[in-house]
Tab-separated table of C-alpha atoms in Angstrom:
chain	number	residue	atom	x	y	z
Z	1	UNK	CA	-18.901	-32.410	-1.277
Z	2	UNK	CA	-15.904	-34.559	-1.469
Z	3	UNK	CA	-17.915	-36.002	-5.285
Z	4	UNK	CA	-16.502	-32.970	-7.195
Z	5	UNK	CA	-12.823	-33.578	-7.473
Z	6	UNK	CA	-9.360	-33.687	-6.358
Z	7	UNK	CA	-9.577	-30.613	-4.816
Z	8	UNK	CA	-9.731	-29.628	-1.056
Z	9	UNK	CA	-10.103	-26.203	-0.452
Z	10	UNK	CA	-8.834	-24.649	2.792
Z	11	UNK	CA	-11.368	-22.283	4.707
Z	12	UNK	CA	-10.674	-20.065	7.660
Z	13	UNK	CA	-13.245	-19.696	9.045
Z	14	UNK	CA	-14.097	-16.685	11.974
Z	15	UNK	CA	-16.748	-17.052	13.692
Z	16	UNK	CA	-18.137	-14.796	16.226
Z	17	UNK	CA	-18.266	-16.229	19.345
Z	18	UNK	CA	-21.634	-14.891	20.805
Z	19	UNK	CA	-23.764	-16.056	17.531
Z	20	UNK	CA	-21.529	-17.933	14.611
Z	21	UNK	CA	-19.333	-19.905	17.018
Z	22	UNK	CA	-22.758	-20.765	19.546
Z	23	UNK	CA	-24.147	-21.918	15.587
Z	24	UNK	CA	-21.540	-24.084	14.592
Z	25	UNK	CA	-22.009	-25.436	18.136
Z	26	UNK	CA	-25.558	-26.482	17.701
Z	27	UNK	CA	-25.279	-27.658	13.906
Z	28	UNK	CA	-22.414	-29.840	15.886
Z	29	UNK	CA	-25.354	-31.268	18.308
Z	30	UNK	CA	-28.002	-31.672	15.775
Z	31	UNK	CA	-25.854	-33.920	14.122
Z	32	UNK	CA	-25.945	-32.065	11.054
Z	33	UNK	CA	-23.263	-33.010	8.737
Z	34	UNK	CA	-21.186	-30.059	6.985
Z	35	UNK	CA	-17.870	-29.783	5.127
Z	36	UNK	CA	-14.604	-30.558	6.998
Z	37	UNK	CA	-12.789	-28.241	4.799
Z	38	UNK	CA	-13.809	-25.254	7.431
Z	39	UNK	CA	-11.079	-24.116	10.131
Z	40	UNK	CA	-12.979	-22.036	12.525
Z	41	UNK	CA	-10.934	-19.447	14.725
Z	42	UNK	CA	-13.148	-18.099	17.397
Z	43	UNK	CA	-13.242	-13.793	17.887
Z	44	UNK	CA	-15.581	-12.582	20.304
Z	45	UNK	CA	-17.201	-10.523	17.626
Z	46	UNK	CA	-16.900	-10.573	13.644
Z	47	UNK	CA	-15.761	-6.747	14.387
Z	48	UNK	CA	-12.647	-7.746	15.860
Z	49	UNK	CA	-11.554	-9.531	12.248
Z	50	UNK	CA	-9.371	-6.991	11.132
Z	51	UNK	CA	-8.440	-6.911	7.221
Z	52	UNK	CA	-5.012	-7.844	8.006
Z	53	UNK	CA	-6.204	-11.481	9.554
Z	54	UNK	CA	-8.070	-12.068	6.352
Z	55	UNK	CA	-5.306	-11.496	4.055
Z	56	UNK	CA	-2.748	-13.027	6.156
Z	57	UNK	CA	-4.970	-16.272	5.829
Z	58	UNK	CA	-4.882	-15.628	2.083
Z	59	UNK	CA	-0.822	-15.025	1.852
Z	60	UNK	CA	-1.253	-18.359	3.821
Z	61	UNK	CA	-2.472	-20.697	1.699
Z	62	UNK	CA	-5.846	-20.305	2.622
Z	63	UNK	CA	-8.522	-20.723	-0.656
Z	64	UNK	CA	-11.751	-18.668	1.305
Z	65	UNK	CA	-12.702	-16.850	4.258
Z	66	UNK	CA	-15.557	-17.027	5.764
Z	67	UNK	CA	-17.055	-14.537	8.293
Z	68	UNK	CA	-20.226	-15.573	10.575
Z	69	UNK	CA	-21.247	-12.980	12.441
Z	70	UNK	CA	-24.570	-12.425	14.765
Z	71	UNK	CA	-27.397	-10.677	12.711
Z	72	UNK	CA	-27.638	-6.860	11.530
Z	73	UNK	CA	-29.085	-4.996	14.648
Z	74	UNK	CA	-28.425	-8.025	16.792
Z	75	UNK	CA	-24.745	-7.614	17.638
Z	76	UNK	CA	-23.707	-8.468	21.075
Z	77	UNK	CA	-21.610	-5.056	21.112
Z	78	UNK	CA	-24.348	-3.023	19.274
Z	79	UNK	CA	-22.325	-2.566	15.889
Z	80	UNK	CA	-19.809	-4.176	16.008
Z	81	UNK	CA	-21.208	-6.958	12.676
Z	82	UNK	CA	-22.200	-3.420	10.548
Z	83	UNK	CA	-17.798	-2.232	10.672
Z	84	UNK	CA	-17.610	-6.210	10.006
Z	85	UNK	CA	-19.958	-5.681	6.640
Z	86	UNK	CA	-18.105	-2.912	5.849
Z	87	UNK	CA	-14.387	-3.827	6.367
Z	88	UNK	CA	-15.539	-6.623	4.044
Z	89	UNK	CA	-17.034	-4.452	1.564
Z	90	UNK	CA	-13.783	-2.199	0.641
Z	91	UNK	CA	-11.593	-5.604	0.852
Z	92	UNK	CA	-13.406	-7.212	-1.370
Z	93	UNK	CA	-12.845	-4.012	-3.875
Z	94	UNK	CA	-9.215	-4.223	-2.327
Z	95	UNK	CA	-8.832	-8.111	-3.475
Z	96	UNK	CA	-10.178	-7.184	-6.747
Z	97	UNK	CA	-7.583	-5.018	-7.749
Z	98	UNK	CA	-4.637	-6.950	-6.244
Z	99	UNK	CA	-5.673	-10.252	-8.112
Z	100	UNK	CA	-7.992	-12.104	-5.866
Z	101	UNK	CA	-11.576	-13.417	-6.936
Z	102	UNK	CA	-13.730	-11.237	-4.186
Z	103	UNK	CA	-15.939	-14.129	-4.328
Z	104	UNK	CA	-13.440	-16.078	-2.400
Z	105	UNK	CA	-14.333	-13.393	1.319
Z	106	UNK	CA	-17.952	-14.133	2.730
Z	107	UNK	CA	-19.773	-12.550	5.085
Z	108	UNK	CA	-23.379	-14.584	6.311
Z	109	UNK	CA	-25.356	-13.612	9.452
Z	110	UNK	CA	-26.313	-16.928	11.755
Z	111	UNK	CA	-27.818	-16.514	15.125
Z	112	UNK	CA	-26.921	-18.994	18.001
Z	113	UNK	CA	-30.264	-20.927	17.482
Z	114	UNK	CA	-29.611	-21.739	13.787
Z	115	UNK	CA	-27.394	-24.482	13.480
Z	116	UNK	CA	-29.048	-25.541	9.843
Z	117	UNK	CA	-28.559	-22.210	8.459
Z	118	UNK	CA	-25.198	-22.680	9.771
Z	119	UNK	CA	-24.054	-25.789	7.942
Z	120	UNK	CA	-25.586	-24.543	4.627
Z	121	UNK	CA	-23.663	-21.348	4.500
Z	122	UNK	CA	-20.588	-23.097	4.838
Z	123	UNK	CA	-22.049	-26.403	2.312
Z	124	UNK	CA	-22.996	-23.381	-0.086
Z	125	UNK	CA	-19.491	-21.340	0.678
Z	126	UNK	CA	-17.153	-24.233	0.255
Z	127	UNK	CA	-18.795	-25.496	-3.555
Z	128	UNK	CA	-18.343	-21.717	-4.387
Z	129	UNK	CA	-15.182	-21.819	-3.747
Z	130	UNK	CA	-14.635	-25.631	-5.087
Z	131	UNK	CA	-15.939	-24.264	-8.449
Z	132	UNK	CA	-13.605	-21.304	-8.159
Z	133	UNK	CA	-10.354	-23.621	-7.859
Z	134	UNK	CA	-7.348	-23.475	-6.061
Z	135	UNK	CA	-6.416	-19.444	-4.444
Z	136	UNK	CA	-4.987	-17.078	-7.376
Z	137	UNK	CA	-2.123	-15.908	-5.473
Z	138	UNK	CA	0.751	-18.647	-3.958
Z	139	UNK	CA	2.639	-18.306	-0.865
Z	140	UNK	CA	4.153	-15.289	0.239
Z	141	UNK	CA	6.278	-13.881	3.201
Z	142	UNK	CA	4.856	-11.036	4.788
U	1	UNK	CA	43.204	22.457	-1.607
U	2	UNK	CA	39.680	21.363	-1.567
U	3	UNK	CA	38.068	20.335	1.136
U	4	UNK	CA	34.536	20.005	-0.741
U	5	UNK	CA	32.645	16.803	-0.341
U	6	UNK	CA	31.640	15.761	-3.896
U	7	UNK	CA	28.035	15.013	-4.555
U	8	UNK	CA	27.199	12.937	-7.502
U	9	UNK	CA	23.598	12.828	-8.828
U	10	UNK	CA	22.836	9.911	-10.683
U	11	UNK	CA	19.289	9.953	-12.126
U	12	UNK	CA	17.086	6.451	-13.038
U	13	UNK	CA	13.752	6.158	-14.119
U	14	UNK	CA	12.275	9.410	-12.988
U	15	UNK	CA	10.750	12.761	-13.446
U	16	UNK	CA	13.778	14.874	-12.157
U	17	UNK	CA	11.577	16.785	-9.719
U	18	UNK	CA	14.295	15.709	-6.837
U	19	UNK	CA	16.733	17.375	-8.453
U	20	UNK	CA	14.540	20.826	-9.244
U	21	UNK	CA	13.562	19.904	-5.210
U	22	UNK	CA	17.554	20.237	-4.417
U	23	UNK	CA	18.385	23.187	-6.717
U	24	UNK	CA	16.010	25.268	-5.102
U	25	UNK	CA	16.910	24.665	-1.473
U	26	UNK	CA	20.557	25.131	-2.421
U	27	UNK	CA	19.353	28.387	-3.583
U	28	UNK	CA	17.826	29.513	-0.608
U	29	UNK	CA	20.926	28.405	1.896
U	30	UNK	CA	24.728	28.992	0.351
U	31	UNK	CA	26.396	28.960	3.012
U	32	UNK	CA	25.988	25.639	3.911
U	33	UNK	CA	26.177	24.522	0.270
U	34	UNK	CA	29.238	25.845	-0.361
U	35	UNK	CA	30.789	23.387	1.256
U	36	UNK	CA	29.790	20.343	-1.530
U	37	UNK	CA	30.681	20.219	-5.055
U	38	UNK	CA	28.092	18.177	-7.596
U	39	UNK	CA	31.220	16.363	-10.059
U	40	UNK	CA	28.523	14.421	-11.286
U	41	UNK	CA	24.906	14.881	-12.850
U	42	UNK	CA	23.975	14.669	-16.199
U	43	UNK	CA	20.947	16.520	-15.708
U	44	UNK	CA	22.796	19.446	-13.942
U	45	UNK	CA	26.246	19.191	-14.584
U	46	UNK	CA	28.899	16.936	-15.968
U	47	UNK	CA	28.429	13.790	-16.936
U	48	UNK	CA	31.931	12.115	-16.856
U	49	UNK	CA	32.323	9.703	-14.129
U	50	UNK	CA	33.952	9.959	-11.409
U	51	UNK	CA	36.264	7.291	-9.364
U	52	UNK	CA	34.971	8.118	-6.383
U	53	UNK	CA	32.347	10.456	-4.732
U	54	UNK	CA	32.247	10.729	-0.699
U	55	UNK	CA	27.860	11.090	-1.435
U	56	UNK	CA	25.852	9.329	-4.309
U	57	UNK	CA	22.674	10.727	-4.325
U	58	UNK	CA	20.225	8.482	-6.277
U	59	UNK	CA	17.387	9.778	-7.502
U	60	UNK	CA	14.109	7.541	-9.764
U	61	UNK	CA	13.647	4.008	-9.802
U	62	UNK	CA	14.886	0.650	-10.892
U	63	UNK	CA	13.266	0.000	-14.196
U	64	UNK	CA	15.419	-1.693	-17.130
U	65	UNK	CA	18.674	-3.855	-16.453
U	66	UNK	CA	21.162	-1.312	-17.188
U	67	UNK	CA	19.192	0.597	-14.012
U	68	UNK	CA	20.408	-2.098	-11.670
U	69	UNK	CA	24.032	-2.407	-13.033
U	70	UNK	CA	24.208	1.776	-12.680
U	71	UNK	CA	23.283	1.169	-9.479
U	72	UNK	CA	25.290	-1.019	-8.388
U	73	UNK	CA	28.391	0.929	-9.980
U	74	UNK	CA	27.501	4.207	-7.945
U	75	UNK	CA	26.833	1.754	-5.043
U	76	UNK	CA	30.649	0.875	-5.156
U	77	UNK	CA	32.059	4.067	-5.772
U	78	UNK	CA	30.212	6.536	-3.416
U	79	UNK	CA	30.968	6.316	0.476
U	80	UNK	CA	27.676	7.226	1.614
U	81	UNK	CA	24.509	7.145	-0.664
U	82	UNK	CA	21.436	8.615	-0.661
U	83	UNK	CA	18.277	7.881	-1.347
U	84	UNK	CA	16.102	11.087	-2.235
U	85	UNK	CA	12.612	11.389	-3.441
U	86	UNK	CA	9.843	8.575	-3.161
U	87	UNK	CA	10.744	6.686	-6.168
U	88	UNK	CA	14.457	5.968	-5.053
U	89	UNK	CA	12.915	4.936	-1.151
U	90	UNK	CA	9.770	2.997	-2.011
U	91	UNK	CA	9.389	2.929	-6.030
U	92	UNK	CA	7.222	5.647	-6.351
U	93	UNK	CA	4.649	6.262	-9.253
U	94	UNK	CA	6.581	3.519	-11.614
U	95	UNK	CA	5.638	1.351	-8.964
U	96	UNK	CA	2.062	0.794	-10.054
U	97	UNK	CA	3.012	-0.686	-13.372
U	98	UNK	CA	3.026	-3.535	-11.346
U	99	UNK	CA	-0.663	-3.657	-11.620
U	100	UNK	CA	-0.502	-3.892	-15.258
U	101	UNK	CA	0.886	-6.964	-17.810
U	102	UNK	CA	3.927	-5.901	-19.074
U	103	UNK	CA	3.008	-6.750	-22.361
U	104	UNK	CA	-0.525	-4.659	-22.304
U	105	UNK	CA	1.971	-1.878	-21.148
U	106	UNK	CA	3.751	-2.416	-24.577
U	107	UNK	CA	1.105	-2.478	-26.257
U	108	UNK	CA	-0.124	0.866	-25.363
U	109	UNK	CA	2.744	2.422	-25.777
U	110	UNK	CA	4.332	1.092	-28.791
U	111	UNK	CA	2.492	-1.585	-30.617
U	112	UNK	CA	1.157	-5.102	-30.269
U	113	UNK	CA	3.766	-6.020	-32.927
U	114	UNK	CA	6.741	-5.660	-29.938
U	115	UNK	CA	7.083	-8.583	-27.857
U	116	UNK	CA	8.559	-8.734	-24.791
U	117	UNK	CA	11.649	-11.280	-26.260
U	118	UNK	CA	12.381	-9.135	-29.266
U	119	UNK	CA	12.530	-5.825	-29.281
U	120	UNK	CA	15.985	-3.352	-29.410
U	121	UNK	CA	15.478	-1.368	-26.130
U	122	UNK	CA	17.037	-1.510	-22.982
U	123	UNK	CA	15.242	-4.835	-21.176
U	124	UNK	CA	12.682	-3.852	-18.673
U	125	UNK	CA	12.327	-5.556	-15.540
U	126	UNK	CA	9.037	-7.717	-14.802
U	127	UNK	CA	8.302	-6.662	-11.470
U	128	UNK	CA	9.326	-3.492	-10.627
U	129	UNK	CA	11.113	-2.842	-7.181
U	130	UNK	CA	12.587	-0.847	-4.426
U	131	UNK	CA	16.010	0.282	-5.282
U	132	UNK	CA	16.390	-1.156	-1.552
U	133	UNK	CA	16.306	-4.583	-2.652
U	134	UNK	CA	19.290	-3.796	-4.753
U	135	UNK	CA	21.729	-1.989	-2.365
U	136	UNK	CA	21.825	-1.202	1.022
U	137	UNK	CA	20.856	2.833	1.368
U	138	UNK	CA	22.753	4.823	4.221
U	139	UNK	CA	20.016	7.737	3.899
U	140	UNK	CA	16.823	7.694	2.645
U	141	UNK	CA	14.670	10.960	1.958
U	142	UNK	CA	11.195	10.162	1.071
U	143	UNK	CA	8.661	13.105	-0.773
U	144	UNK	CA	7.208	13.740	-4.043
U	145	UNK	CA	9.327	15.796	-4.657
U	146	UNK	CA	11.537	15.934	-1.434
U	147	UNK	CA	10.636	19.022	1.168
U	148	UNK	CA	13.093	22.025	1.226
U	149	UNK	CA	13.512	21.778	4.657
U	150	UNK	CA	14.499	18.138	5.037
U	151	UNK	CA	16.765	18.207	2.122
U	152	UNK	CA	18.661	20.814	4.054
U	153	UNK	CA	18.582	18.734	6.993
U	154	UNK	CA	20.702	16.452	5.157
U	155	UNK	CA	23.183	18.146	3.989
U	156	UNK	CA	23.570	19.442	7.683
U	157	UNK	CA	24.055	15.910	8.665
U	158	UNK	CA	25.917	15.008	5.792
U	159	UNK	CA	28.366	17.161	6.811
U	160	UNK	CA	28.437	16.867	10.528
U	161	UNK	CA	28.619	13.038	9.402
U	162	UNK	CA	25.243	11.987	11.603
U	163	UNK	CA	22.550	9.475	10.823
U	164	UNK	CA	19.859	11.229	9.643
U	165	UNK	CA	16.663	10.228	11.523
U	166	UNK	CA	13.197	11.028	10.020
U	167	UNK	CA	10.578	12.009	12.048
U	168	UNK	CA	7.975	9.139	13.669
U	169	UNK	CA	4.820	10.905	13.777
U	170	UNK	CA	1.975	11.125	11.115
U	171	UNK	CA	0.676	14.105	8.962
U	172	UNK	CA	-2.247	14.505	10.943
U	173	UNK	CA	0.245	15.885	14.256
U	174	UNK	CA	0.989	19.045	12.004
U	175	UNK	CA	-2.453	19.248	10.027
U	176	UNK	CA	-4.148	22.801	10.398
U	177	UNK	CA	-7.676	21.581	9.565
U	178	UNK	CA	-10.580	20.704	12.210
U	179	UNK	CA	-11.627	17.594	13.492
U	180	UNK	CA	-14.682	17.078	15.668
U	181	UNK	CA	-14.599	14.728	18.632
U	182	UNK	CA	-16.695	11.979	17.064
U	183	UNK	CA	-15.022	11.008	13.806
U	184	UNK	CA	-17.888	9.813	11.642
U	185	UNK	CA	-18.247	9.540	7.968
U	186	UNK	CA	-21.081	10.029	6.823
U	187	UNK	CA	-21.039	9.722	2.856
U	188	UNK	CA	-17.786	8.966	0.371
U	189	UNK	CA	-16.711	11.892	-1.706
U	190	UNK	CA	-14.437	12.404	-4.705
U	191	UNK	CA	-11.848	14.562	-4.316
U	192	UNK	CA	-12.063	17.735	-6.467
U	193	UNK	CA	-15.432	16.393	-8.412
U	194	UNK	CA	-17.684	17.923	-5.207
U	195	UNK	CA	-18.002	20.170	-3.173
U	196	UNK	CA	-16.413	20.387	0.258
U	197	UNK	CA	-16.574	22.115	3.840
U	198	UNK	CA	-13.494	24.205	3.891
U	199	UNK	CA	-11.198	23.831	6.896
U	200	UNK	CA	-12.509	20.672	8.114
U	201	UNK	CA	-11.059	17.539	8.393
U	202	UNK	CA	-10.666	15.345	4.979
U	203	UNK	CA	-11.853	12.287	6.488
U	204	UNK	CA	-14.635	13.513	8.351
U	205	UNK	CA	-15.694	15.186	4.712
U	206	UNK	CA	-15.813	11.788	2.975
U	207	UNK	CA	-12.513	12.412	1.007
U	208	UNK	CA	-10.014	9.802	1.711
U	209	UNK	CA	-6.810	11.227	3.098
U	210	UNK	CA	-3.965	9.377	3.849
U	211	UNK	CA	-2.782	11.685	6.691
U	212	UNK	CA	-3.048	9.230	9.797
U	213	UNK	CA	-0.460	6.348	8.265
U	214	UNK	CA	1.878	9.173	6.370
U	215	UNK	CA	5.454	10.175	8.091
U	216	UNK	CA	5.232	13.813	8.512
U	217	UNK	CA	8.555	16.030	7.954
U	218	UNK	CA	6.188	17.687	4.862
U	219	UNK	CA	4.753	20.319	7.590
U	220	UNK	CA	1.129	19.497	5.453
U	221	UNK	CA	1.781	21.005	2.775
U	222	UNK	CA	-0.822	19.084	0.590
U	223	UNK	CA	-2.768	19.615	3.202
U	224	UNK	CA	-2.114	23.612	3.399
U	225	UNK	CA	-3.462	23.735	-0.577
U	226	UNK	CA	-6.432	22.116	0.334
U	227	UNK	CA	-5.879	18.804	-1.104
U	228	UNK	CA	-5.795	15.435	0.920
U	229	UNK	CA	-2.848	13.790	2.001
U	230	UNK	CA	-1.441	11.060	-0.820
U	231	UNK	CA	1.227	9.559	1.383
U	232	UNK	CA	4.566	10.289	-0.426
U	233	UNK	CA	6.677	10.197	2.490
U	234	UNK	CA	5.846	6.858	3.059
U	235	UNK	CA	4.048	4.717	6.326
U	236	UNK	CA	4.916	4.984	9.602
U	237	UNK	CA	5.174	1.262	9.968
U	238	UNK	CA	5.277	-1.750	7.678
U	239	UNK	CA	3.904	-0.239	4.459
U	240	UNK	CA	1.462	-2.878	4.044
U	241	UNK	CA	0.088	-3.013	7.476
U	242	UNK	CA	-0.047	0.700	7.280
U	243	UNK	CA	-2.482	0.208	4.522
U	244	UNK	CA	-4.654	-2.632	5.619
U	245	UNK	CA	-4.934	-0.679	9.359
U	246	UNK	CA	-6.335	2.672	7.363
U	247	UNK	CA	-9.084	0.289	5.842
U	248	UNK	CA	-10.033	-0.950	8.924
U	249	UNK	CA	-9.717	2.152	10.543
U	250	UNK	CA	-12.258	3.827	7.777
U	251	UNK	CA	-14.297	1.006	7.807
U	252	UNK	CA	-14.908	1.781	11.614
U	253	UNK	CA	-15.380	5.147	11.037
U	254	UNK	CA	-18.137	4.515	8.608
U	255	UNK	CA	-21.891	5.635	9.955
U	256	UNK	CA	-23.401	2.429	10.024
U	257	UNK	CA	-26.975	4.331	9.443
U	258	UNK	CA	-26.259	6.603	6.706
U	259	UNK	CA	-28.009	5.686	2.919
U	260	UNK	CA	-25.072	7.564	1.182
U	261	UNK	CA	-22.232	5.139	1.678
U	262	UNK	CA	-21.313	3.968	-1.736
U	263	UNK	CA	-18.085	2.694	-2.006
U	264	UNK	CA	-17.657	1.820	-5.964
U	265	UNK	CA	-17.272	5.970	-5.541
U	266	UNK	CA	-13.377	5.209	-5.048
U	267	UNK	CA	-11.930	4.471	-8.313
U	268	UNK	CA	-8.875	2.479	-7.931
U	269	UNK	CA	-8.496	2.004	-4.478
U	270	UNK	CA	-5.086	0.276	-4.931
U	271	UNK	CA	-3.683	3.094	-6.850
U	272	UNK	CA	-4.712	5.442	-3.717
U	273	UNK	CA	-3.196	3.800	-1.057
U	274	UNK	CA	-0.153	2.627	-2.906
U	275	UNK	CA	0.061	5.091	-5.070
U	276	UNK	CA	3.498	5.847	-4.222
U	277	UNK	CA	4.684	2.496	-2.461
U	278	UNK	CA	3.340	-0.440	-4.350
U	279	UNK	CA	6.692	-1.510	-5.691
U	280	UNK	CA	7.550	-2.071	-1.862
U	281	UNK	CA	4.570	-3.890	-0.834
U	282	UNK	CA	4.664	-7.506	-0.227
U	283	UNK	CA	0.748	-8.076	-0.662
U	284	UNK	CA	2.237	-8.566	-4.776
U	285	UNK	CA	-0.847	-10.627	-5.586
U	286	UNK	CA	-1.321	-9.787	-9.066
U	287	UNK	CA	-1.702	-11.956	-11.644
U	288	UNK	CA	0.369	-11.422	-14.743
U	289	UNK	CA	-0.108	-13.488	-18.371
């Protein structure tokens, strides 16, 4: 990943902790190599990410966020991945209009036993976002 | 002898709806009006400065240079000012030219000939802002245009000399409409395009209405006409956070099941939720050039 320039892009990561964190987990103990470029914050469900955490990463510094969540139907608090879907759906149209590539917020589904799935959403994430370049926006104080 | 406190209104960029808004509640209460004088408006009055004024009332927003020196003139010479209507607290509607290149602005007002580094009017500002960045405001009295009853409020404290303290509960306290005790949506709507259940709430209809994050004072009076609540008096906490917590609040409200959810529905989403405070925000992620 590193092949494609200069440029290191910073990921937050959030990972759910019941399906995307137990993922990350496994792809750890398969031994399957993914990019470093991914700082993963554990929440107990991709529900709990509230719009203001993902922009505050953005104000940050942060170049992508990425949201791993159980699958649809199989949340470990019945819906709590569908609000997730949908919190993510009206920021992206949010991030549009304020000047940020929507491409740069992604929501994937990854259940605890798939660790492979789990290192190529982030692999496929993190060239996305390479080929996007550096975050639109620079620093600001909230 | 006079013992009249003198007012002076000094208009900016605006639509001089604030100072319709206080002509007609000084209409409606003498008494207690007779005790100011306005020395200074040039909408209303005179317009020969004054020295000194004991309240500036500012009314509009911040948008060329000269806007900011005014400003900072009244700021000097006035004892207590005021901030009245939206624009003057949080930018108001002028505000959301900062979603726009200045220069596209130009252009589709004048001509692509005019650039920004020579043309003979007054020098607009790039980014437009809070006239609270500028000065420090004593009183501020948010609404589009500012309610009767809180504009007499102020003069009441004006004259008693008390802060004025605005009220720290949202629209939806005073709103006359139903709610249910599940609050689901169940498909997005546009406002005044189709049809609606009458005398239910907005939110639960599909409409969004900014009634849970707005400061109340207004006694719903959107609301009241049947229209949804467009926040002009302003968040009840950190404007941005206000905004980003009514996303995730309709986001949760959403009906996970339901095949009519269609979001690209809302045109302009910024322009709803900031439509009156964008100049305040500090989410100012748009890219200009």
């Amino acid at each position: 990943m590193q092949k494609v320039g200069v440029f290191r892009p910073k990921i937050i990561g959030f990972l759910c902790n019941w399906c995307g964190y137990a993922a990350a987990d496994l792809a750890g103990n398969l031994r399957k190599t993914y990019s470093s470029n991914l700082r993963i914050v554990r929440v107990m469900c991709s529900g709990r990410v509230d719009p203001i955490h993902i922009l505050y990463a953005f104000q940050h510094g942060a170049d992508g966020v990425l949201i791993v969540g159980c699958h649809l139907g199989d949340c470990h608090y019945i819906n709590g991945n569908y609000k997730a879907k949908m919190k993510v759906n009206f920021l992206k149209k949010f991030l549009q209009e304020m000047g940020i590539n929507p491409d740069r917020l992604h929501i994937d589904w990854a259940s605890a036993g798939e660790g492979n799935r789990f290192a190529n959403i982030v692999d496929d994430f993190i060239y996305k976002v390479i080929k996007l370049g550096p975050c639109e926006i620079k620093y600001v104080r909230l | 002898m006079n013992t009249k406190l003198t007012l002076a209104i000094f208009p900016l960029i605006g639509c001089s709806g604030c100072e319709n808004a206080l002509l007609d509640a000084w209409r409606v209460n003498d008494d207690l009006f007779n005790n100011f004088e306005i020395i200074y408006s040039p909408l209303l009055a005179d317009f020969e400065e004054p020295d000194h004024v004991d309240v500036g009332i500012v009314t509009g927003n911040v948008r060329f240079h000269e806007d900011i020196n005014k400003l900072l003139r009244w700021h000097k010479k006035s004892k207590v000012l005021v901030a009245l209507g939206s624009c003057a607290c949080y930018g108001g509607i002028p505000g959301l030219l900062n979603l726009q290149n200045i220069q596209s602005v130009i252009n589709d007002i004048y001509s692509p000939k005019i650039s920004l580094d020579n043309y003979d009017m007054p020098k607009l500002i790039e980014n437009v802002k809070s006239i609270a960045e500028f000065v420090n405001i004593d009183i501020a009295i948010p609404g589009c245009p500012p309610p009767k009853n809180l504009i007499i409020k102020l003069f009441e404290h004006l004259l008693k000399g008390e802060p004025l303290i605005l009220p720290d509960k949202s629209v939806c306290n005073e709103c006359p409409l139903n709610t249910s005790e599940d609050k689901v949506i169940r498909n997005i709507k546009r406002f005044s395009l189709e049809p609606i259940t009458p005398n239910k709430c907005f939110l639960e209809e599909g409409v969004l209405c900014l009634g849970p994050i707005t400061r109340t004072g207004c006694d719903a009076r959107c609301i009241k006409v049947n229209t949804p609540c467009r926040g002009c008096m302003g968040y009840l906490y950190n404007i941005d956070e206000a905004v980003v917590k009514f996303l995730s609040s309709v986001s949760s409200m959403i009906d996970e099941k339901s095949r009519n959810i269609d979001i690209d529905k809302i045109k302009d989403l910024t322009g709803l939720l900031y439509r009156f405070t964008l100049a305040s925000s500090k989410l100012n992620f748009i890219k200009r050039g």
